XYZ file of C-alpha atoms in Angstrom:
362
model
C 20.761 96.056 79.221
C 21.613 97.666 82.411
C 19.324 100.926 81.175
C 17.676 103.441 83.967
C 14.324 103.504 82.902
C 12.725 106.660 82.100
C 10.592 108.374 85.005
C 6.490 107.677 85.306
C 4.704 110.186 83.616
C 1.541 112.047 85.570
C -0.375 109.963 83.629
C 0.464 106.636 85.117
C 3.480 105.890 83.049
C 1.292 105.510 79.955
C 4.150 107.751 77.896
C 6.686 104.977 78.794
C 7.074 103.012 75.476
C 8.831 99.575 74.965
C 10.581 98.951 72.025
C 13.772 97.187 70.466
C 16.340 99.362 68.624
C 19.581 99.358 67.909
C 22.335 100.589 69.280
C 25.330 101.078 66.763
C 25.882 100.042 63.149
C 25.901 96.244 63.721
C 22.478 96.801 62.976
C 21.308 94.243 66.093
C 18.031 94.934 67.885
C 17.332 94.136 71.649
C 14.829 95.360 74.437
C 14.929 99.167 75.359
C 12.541 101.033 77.054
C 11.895 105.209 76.284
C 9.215 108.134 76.728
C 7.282 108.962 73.507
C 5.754 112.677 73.882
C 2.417 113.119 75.554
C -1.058 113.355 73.438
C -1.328 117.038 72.332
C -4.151 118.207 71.439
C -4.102 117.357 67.339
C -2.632 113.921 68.252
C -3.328 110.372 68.122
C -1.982 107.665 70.254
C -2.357 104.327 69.143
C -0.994 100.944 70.528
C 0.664 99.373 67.478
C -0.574 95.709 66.997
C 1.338 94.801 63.781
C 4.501 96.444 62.163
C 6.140 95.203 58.726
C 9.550 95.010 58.499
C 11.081 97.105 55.323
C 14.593 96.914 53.732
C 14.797 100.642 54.983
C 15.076 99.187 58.068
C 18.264 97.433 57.486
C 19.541 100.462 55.907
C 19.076 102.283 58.822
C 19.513 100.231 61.945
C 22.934 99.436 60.056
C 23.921 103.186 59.227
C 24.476 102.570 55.428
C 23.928 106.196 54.820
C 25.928 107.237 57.494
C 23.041 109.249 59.144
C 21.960 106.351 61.738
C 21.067 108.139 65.062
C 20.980 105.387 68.454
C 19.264 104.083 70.026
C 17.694 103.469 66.613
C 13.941 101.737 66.939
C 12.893 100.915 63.615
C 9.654 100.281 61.732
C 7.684 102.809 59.221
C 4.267 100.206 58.392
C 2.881 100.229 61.011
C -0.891 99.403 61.976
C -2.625 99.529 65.279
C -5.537 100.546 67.386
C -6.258 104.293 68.470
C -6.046 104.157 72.761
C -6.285 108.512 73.230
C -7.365 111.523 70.919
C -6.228 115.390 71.562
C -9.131 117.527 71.885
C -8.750 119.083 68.679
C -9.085 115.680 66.736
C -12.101 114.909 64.407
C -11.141 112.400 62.375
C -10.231 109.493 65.089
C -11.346 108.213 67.760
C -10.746 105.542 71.112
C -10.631 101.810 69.368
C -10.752 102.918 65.863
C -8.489 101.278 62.958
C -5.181 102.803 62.286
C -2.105 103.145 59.886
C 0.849 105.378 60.323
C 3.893 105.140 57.153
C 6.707 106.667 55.880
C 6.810 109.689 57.630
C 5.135 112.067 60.901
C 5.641 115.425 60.182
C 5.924 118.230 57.231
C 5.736 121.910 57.002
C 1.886 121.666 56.378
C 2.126 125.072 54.410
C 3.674 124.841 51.145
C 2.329 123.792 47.895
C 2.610 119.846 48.223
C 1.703 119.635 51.488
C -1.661 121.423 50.737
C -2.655 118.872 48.114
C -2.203 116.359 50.297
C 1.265 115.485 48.836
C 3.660 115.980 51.910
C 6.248 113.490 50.921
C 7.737 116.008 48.547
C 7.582 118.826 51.483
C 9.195 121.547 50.668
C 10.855 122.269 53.805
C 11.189 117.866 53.991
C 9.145 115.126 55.493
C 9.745 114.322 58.721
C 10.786 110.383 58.802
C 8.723 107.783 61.318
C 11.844 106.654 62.518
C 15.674 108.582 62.509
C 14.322 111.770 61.509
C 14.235 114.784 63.210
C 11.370 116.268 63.717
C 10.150 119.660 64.408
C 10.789 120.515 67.944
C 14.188 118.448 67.672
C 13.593 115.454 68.892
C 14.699 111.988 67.118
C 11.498 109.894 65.793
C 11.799 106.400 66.938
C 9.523 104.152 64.776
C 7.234 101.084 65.366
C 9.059 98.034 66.742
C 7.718 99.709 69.570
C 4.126 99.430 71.909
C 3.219 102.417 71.085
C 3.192 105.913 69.042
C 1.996 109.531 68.873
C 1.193 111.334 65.608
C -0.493 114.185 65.009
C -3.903 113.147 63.027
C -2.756 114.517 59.770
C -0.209 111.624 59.253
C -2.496 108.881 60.665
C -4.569 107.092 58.009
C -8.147 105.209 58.942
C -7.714 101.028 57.997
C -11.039 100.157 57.336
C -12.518 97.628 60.195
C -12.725 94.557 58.118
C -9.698 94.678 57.140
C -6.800 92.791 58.692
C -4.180 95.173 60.825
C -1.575 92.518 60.137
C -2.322 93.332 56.246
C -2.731 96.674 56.179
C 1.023 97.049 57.429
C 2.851 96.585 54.520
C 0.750 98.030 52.746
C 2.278 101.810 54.414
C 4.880 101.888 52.228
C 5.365 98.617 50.040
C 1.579 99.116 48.894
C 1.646 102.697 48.528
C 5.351 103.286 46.735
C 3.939 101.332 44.005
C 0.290 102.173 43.901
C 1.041 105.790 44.082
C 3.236 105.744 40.608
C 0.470 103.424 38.954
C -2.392 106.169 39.412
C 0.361 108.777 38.771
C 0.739 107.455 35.346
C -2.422 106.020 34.725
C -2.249 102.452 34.866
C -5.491 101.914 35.972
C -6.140 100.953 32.519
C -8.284 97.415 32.232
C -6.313 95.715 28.976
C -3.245 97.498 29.298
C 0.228 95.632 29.693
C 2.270 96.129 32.890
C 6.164 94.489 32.865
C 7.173 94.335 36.826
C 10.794 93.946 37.237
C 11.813 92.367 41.114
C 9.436 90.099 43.115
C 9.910 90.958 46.366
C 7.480 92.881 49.297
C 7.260 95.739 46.358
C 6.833 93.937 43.465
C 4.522 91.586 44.307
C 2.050 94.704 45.273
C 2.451 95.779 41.443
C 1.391 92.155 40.402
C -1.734 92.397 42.464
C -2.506 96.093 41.940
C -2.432 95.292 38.459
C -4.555 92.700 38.160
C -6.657 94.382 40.628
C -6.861 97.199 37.476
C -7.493 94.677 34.724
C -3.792 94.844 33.432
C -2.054 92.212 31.444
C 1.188 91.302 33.872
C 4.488 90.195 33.009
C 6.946 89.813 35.810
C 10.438 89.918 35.308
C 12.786 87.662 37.777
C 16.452 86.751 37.516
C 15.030 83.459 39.743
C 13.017 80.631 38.103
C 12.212 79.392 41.197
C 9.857 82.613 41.714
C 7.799 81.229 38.212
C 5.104 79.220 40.078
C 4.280 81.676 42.776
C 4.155 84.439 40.292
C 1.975 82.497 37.496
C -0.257 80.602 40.387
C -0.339 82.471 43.634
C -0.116 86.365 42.528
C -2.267 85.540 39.191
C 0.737 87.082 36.776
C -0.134 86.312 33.015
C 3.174 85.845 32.165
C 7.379 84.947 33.559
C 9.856 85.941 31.653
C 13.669 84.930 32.718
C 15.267 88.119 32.565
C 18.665 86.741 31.608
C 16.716 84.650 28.609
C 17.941 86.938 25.489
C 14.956 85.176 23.479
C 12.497 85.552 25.910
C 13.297 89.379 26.246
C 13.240 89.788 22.325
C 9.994 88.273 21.990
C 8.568 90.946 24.364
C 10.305 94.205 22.506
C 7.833 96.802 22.131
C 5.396 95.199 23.670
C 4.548 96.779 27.336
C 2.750 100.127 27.775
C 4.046 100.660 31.849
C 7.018 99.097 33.222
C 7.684 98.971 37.364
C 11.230 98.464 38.062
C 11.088 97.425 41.901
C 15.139 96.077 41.806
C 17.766 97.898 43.911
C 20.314 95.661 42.629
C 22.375 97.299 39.979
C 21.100 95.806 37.053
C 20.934 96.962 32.898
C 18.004 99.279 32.134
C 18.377 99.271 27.945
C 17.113 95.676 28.030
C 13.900 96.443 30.142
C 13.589 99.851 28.099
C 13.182 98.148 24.407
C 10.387 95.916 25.723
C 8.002 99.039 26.084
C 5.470 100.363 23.428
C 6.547 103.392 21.913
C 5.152 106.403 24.172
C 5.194 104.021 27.340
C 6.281 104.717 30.881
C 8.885 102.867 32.733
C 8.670 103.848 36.799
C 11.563 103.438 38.820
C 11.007 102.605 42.822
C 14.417 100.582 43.552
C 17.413 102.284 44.707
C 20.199 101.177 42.647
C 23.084 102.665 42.430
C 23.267 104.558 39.257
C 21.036 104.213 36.451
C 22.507 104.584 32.829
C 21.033 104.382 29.559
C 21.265 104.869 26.062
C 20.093 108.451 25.047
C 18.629 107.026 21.775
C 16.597 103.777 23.540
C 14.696 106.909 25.486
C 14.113 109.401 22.437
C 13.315 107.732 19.668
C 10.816 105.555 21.342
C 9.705 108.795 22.964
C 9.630 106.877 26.269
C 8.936 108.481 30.033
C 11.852 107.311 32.808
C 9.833 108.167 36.020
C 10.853 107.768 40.155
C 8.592 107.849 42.252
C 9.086 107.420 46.139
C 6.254 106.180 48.772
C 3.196 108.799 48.746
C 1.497 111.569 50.309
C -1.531 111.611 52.818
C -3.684 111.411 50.149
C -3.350 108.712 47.889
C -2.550 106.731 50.956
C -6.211 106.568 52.520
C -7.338 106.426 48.949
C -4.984 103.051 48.686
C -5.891 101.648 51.755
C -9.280 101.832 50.757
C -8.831 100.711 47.658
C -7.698 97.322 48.865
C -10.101 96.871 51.049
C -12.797 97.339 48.421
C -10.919 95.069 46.410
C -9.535 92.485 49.100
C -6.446 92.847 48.247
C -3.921 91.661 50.873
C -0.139 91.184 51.241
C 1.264 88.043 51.317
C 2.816 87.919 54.556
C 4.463 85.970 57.428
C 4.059 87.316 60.929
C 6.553 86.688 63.295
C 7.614 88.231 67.060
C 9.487 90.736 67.785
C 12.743 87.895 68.952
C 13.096 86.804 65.469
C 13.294 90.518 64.229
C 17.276 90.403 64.016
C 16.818 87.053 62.018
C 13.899 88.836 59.857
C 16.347 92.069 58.731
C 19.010 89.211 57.932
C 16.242 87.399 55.991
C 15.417 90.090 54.398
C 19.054 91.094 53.508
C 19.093 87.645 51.491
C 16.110 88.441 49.663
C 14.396 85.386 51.999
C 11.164 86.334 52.136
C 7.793 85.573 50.535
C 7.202 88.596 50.679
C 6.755 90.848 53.730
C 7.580 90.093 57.300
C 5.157 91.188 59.813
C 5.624 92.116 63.561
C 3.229 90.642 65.553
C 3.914 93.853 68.278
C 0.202 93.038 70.217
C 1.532 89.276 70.861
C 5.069 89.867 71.526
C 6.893 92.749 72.708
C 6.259 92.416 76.388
């Protein structure tokens, strides 16, 4: 790409970091080379091994907030192996197990970010990749060899558990876990309705099985009915477009999780809970309306929620670990990234792509 690349650190070049971004709204990824930061002293630096590709990164590598800052390198699940510790760190250290999601940085001093809740900083999270963080530089994410986070934001994948699974789990697994203990749908014998089977959705389905919930899954797509009813272990498919189908449900569902950023109805979703019951939103579409009367008089509980904070991500991570639950994924190099984000643009996907960084990025 005709790029200078970036002078050898003291350190024998080891802040030089490969990567693919993007470099303007076409959205299209190829080789480019930078300088992360060097290891301060509460920082980690781990070589990334596996990163999962996420519709935010589409969203971003293709400005469609407007916001897009390039060379944009992408990539916010990422997983990998700890190479250097600052002196000041205690909970890492060389070779161990490591996740990094969502987000890098946060004020560290207001309410939410003492309980371990720093997505809803006060003063704003500071995003993995196209944020800006603290000392004004832009973050550039994990389609990359490498990364350095400060230990707070890093979170420990237990050994035995896959790096290649523990990806998506960064923000798929924790946008929907995070909601479900919010709300309390760790409730064995419950009813759960999921709504979208995508990288998302099909979390829910396994999180809620993994809680002894009774799952229904919601698709506009009958071809998604086997892998729902066989593969995930849903108890039920409903056809959301199937006016019977729906009926038969009303009142019927104590949690809904609407994973869909599609613009789609919410009344019809709404009448199928219990009265009292909690529908949690985690899609983005693009307005959600509603009638006032479906909402009171079933005295029902519209919730968002949005990935999670330090927190309940460890206490995810180990959850599924515990409980083997794993993604279902498909791992591919870094070259078929550009076809991946298209993939994943056409809802082709069953139902996470994975980076294989380790194997790949040379």
């Amino acid at each position: 790409m005709g790029e200078s690349k970036p002078p050898m650190s003291s350190l024998g070049g080891e802040d030089e970091c490969l990567s693919w971004a993007a470099r303007d709204p076409s959205g299209l990824l190829s080789p480019h080379t930078f300088t992360r930061r060097s290891v301060a002293s509460d920082d980690v630096s781990l070589k990334i091994t596996h990163c999962g590709v996420c519709y935010a990164d589409v969203i971003w590598t293709r400005n469609k907030h407007g916001d897009s800052k390039y060379p944009l390198v992408p990539g916010h699940e990422i997983a990998g192996i700890v190479s250097k510790v600052g002196s000041n760190v205690t909970r890492f250290k060389v070779g161990d197990h490591v996740g990094v999601g969502t987000y890098v940085n946060s004020c560290r001093e207001c309410d939410y970010c003492e309980e371990g809740q720093e997505v809803s900083c006060v003063k704003g999270q500071v995003f993995t990749f196209n944020g800006v963080d603290y000392d004004g530089s832009v973050t550039k994410g994990g389609y990359s060899s490498h990364i350095v986070v400060h230990e707070r934001y890093c979170y420990k994948i237990p050994v035995d558990y896959p790096l290649e699974s523990a990806a998506p789990l960064l923000c798929a697994g924790v946008t929907v876990y995070a909601p479900m203990m919010r709300h309390g749908m760790n409730q064995p014998g419950k009813s759960l309705g999921v709504i979208g089977l995508g990288g998302l959705g099909h979390m829910a389905v396994k999180f809620g099985k993994a809680f002894g919930l009774d799952v229904t899954v919601f698709s506009t797509s009958i071809s998604k009915k086997e892998e729902a009813l066989n593969l995930l272990g849903a108890n039920n498919f409903v056809i959301s477009s199937d006016l019977d189908q729906m009926k038969a449900l009303a009142k019927s569902l104590d949690f809904i999780i609407d994973t869909a950023s599609g613009d789609h109805a919410f009344d019809p979703y709404m009448s199928l809970l219990k009265i009292a019951g909690t529908y949690v939103l985690v899609g983005f579409p693009s307005e959600i309306k509603i009638q006032p009367a479906t909402l009171n008089l079933g005295m029902r509980v519209l919730a968002g929620s949005v990935s999670g904070g330090t927190k309940v991500t460890q206490e995810m991570l180990d959850f599924c670990a515990a409980h083997k639950i794993y993604p279902n994924i498909e791992v591919i190099p870094i070259q078929k990234a550009n076809e991946a984000l298209e993939r994943v643009v056409n809802k082709d996907i069953k139902y996470r792509f994975v980076i294989d960084i380790e194997n790949s990025l040379k």
